XYZ file of C-alpha atoms in Angstrom:
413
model
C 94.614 -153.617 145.991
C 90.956 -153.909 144.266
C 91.110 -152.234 140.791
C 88.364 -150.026 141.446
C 90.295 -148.365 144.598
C 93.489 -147.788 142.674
C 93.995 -144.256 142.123
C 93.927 -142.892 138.389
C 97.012 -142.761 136.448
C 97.554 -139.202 135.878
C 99.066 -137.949 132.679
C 98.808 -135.703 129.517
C 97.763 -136.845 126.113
C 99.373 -135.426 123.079
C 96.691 -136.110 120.362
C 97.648 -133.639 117.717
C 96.755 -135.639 114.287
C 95.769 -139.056 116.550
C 92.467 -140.262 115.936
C 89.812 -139.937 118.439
C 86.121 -141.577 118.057
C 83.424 -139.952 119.839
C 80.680 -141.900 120.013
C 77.191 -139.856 120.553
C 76.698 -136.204 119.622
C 74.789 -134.645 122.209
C 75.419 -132.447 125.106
C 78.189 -134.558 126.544
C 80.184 -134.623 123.443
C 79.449 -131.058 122.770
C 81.024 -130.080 126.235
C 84.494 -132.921 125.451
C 84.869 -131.862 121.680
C 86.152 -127.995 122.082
C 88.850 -129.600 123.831
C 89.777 -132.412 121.420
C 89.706 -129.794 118.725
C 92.085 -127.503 120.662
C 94.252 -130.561 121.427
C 94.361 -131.108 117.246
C 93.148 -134.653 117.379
C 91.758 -136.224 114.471
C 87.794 -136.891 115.555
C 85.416 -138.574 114.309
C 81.967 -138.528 115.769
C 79.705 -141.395 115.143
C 76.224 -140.492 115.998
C 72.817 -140.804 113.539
C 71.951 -136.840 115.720
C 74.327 -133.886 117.196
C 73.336 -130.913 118.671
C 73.428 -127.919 116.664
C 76.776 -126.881 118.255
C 78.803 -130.592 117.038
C 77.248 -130.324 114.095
C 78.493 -126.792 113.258
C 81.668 -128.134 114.287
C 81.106 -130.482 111.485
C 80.301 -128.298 108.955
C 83.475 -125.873 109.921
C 85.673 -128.878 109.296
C 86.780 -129.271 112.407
C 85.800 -132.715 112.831
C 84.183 -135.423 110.889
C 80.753 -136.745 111.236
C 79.301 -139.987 110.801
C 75.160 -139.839 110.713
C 74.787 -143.531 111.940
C 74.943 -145.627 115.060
C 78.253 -146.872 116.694
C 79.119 -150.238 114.704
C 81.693 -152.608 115.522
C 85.311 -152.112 114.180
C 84.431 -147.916 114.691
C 87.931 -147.346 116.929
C 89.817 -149.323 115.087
C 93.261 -147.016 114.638
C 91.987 -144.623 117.330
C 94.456 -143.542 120.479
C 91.411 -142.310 122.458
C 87.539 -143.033 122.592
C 84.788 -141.209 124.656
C 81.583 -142.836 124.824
C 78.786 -140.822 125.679
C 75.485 -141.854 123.743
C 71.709 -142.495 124.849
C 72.104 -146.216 123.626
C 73.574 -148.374 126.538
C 74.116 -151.542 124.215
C 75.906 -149.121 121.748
C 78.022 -147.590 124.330
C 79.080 -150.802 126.399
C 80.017 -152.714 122.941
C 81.934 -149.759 122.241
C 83.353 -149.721 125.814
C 84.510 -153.740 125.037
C 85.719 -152.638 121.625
C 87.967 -150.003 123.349
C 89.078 -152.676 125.814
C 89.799 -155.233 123.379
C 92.138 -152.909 121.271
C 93.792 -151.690 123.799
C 92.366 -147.963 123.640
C 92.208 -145.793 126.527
C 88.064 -144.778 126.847
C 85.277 -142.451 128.702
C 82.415 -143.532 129.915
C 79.878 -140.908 129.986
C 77.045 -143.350 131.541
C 79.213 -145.696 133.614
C 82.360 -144.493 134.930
C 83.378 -147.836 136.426
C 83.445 -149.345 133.033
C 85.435 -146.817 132.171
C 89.534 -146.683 131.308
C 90.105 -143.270 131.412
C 88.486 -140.359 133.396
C 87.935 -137.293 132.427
C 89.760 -134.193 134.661
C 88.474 -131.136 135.255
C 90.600 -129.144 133.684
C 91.699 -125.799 133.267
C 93.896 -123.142 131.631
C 95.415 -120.097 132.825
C 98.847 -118.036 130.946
C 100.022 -121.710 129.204
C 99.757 -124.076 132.389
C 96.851 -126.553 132.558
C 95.080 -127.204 135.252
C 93.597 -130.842 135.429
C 92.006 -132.353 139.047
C 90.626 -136.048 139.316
C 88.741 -136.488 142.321
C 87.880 -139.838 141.491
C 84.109 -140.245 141.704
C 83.068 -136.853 142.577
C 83.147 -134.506 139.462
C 81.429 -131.856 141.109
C 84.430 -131.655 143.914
C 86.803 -131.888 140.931
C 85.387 -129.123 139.315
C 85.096 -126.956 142.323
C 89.302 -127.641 143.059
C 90.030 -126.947 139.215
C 87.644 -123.197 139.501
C 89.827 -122.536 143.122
C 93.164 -123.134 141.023
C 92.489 -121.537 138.119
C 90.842 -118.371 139.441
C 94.271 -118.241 141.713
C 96.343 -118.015 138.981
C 94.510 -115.880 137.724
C 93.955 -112.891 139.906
C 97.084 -113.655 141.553
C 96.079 -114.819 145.009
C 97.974 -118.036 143.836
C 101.376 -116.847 143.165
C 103.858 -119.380 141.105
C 106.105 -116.790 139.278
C 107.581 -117.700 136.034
C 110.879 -118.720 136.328
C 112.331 -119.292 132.956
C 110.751 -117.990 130.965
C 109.599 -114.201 132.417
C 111.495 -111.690 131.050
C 112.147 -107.583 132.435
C 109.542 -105.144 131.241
C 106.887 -102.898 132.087
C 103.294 -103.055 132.758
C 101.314 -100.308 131.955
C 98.160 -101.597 134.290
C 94.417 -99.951 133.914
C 93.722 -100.639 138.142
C 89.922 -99.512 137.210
C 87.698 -96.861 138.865
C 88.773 -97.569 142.330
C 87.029 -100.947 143.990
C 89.930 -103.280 144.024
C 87.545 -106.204 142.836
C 87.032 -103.927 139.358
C 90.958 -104.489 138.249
C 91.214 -107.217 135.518
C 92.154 -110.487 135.815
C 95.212 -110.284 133.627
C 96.268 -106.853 135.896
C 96.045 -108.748 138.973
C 98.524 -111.410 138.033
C 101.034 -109.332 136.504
C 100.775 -107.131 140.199
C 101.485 -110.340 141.634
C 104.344 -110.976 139.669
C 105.825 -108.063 140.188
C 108.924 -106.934 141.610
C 108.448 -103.079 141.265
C 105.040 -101.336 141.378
C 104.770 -97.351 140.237
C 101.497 -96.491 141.666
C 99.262 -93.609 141.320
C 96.784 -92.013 143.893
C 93.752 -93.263 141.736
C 94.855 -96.569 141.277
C 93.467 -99.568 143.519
C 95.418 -99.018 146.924
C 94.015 -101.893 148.789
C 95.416 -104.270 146.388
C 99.125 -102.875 147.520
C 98.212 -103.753 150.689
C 98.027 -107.699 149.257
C 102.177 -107.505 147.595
C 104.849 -109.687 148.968
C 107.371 -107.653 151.250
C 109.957 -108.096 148.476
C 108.237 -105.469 146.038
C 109.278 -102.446 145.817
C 106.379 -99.587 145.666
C 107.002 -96.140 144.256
C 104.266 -93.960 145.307
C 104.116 -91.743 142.008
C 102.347 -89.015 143.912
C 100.217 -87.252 140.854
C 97.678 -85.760 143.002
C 95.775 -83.120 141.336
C 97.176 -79.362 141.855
C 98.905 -80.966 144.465
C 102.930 -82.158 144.565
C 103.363 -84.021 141.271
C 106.011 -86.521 140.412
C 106.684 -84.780 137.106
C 106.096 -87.007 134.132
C 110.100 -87.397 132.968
C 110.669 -88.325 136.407
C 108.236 -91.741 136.276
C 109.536 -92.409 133.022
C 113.012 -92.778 133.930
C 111.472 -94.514 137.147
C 110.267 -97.480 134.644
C 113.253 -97.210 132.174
C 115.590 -97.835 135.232
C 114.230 -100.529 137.294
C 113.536 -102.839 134.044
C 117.324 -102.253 132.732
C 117.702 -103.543 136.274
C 116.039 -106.976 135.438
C 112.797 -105.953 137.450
C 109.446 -106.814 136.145
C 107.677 -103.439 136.602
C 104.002 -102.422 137.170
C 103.040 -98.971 136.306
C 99.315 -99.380 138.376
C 96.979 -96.572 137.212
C 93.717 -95.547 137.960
C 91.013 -96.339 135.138
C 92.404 -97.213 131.768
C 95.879 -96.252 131.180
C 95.015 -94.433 127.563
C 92.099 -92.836 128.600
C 93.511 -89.400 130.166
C 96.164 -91.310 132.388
C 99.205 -90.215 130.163
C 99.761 -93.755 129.259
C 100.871 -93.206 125.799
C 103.517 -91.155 126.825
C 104.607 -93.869 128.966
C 105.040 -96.327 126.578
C 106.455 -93.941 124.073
C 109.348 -93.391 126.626
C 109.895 -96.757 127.504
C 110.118 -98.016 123.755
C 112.139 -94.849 122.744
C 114.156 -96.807 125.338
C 113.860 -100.250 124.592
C 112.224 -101.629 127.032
C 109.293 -103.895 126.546
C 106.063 -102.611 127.205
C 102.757 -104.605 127.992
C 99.305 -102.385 128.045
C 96.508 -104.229 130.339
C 93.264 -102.123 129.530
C 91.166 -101.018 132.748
C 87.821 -100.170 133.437
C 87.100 -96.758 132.777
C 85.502 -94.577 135.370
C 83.892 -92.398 132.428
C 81.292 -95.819 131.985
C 81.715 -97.229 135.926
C 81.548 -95.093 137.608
C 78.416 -93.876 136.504
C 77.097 -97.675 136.739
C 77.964 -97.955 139.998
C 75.891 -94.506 140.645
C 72.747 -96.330 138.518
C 73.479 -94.213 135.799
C 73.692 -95.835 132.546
C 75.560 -93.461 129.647
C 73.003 -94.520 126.946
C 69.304 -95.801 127.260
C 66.991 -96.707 124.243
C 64.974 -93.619 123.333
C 67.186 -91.324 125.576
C 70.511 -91.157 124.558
C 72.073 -93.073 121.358
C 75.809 -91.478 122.048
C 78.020 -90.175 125.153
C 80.650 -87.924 124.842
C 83.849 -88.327 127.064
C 85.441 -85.155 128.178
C 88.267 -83.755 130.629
C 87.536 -81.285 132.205
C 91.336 -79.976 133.771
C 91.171 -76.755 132.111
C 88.632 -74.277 131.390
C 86.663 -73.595 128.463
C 88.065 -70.501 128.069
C 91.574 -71.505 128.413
C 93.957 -71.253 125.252
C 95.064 -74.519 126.558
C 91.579 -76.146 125.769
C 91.626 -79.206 122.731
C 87.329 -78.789 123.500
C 84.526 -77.709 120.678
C 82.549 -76.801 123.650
C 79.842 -74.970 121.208
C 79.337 -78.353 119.607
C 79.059 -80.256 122.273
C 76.438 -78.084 123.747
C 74.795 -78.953 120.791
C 74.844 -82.637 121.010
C 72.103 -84.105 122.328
C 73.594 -87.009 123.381
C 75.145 -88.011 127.434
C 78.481 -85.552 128.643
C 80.450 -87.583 131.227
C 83.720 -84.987 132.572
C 86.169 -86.137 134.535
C 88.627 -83.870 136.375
C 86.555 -81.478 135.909
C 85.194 -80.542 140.009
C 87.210 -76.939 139.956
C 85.803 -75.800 136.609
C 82.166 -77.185 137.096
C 80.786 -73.328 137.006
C 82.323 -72.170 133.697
C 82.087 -75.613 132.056
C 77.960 -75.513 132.832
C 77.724 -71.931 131.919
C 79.302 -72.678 128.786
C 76.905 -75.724 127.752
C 73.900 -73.459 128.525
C 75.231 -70.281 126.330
C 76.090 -72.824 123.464
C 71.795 -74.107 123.908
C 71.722 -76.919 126.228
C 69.056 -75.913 128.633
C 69.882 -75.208 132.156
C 67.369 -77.914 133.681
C 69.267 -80.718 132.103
C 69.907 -83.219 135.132
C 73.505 -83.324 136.635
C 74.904 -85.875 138.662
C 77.996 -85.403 140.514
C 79.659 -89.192 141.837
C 82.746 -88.731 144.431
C 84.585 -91.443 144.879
C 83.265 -93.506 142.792
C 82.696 -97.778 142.872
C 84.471 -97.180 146.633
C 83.144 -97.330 150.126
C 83.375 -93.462 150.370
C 80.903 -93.383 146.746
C 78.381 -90.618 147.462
C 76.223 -88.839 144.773
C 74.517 -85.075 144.331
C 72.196 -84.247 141.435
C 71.585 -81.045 140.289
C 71.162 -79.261 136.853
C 73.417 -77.157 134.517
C 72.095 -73.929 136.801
C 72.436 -75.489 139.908
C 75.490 -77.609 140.169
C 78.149 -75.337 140.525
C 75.924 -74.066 143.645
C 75.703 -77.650 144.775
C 79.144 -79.311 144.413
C 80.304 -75.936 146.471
C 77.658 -76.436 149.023
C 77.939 -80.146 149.511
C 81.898 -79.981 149.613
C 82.457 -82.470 146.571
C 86.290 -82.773 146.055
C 88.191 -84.933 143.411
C 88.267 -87.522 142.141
C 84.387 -87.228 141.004
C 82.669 -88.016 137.742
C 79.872 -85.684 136.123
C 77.167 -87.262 134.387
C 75.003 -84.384 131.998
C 72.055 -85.723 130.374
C 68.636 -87.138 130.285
C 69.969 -90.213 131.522
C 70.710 -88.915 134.795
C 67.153 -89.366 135.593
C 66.731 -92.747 134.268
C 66.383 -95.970 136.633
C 65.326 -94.082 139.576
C 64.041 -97.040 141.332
C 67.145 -98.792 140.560
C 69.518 -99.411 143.644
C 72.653 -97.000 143.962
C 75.864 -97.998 145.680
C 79.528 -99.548 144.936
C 79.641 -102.618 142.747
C 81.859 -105.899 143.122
C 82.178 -106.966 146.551
């Protein structure tokens, strides 16, 4: 077989404390070196110029710097080379430098002259990802982005098998949209054996679970039937003692008013390990999705998150609602539909003025998202006349009339 259609070599180089010579320090080098440095090689660039970026690098002492051209007897004592300057001469005598010593080396400029390729590669939870397509790096990198982005979201499932370990998940699923969950909260659902779900959380993505798992429908519909809270606790506490790797999928963020505290407090009380995976809030994403922004320069330096479950005048009620009336600043309520009336009532008796804007998102970042606007006099009127039912976010503030020409619908897909 011709050396030049022998497949590369494949294999994993261990440079922590070898030394590696770079030689060039432009854009090239600047893309190779993060690696190196993660890797914990001993580099030394030899360059007269570097980017800003290499030389930074430099002056953090994460590499060393030579401010001169390439010059014979450079690798001597190096394990690895990558040649990528503007000179030619300097990188082919380089190139026959690393050939006579017997030192594996990149060829920026001239991958034929090359003894080493470099992969596209890839990281994802501790497993590297590294494609050679031999002389097409764009199909490389386009393999290595598939891989990667399988892992993960999950799509590409390759469960742990040594080294995974029982526990929960308390997973943030987002506003809704099943594209808006995190990365990280996607792979663990994948990984799962047991998911606890809630009515808010993501349900499409259930539909994407292995037959194996096991799916609790936690059933904490508003003034509906509730799953009471001791009951999903002991849900979680049993099915990990069971050697289950557990999902508790919520809707939003898990700390912001999704009783995930509690959660965890139960299941360490308990023992059992807990990991929290942060969602994205409906408070801010909803609104997005809507056009809505919380804050805008010269209209509102501050929003104010607020539930909205009980009334103002309830002895239940943790709310200043006489400050906030006084802020000036964005109001965003969630579960707070039902009490609409005596919430805007109260704003306007404590001086915010009745025409402040309103907007009232159902449904929010999914394909049933629709939005009303009205003002603090008005939208009690309107969420009763337009038949707006939970789960909907109100927006109350000047910002509610910002970006009117913007476009309005879901986000992600």
């Amino acid at each position: 077989m011709d050396r030049k259609d022998a497949p590369a070599y494949p294999v994993g180089l261990r440079l922590a404390g070898r030394r590696v010579v770079v030689v060039g320090g432009g854009q090239v080098a600047q893309r190779r070196l993060p690696a190196l440095v993660s890797a914990g090689a001993d580099i030394v660039v030899v360059s007269p110029t570097a980017t800003p970026s290499v030389e930074a690098m430099a002056d953090a002492g994460e590499l060393r710097w030579e401010r001169r051209p390439y010059e014979d007897g450079d690798l001597e004592g190096a394990w690895y080379a990558l040649v990528a300057s503007t000179d030619a001469a300097a990188n082919a005598a380089a190139s026959a430098e690393a050939e006579a010593r017997r030192v594996w080396c990149v060829r920026s400029d001239d991958a034929e002259a090359a003894t080493a390729w470099t992969p596209a590669t890839g990281r994802s939870e501790g497993v590297t990802v590294a494609v050679l397509t031999g002389r097409d790096p764009r199909r490389s990198a386009a393999v290595r982005d598939a891989v990667v982005e399988g892992l993960r979201d999950g799509t590409l499932v390759a469960p742990h098998h040594r080294t995974r370990t029982a526990g929960v998940a308390l997973v943030g699923g987002g506003p809704g949209d099943p594209d808006l969950i995190t990365v990280r909260g996607r792979r663990l659902l994948a990984e799962a054996d047991v998911v606890i779900a809630d009515r808010l959380g993501p349900r499409d993505l259930l539909d994407e679970l292995p037959p194996h798992v096991e799916v609790i429908d936690a059933a904490k519909i508003p003034y509906g039937r509730a799953m009471a809270q001791e009951a999903i606790n002991s849900a979680l506490i049993e099915h990990a003692r069971a050697g289950k790797a557990v999902v508790r999928l919520k809707g939003g963020d898990p700390y912001v008013f999704g009783r995930g505290m509690e959660e965890a407090e139960a299941l360490a009380a308990a023992g059992v390990p807990v990991t929290v995976v942060p969602g994205i809030s409906s408070s801010i994403s909803v609104p997005g999705a809507a056009g809505i922004p919380v804050t805008h320069r010269g209209v509102a330096h501050e929003f104010t998150v607020v539930s909205g479950h009980v009334a103002p005048d309830d002895a239940r009620s943790l709310v200043d609602w006489a400050a906030l009336a006084r802020l000036r600043g964005t109001l965003v309520l969630l579960m707070a539909v039902e009490r609409i009336g005596p919430i805007a009532a109260t704003l306007v008796a404590g001086g915010r003025p009745a025409d402040t804007p309103v907007a009232v998102v159902q449904e929010g970042t999914t394909a049933a998202q629709r939005r009303v606007d009205a003002t603090l006099a008005t939208v009690a009127d309107v969420v009763e006349a337009e038949g707006v039912r939970p789960p909907a976010v109100i927006v109350i503030g000047d910002v509610v009339t910002v970006g009117g020409g913007v476009a309005q619908g879901r986000t992600g897909r």
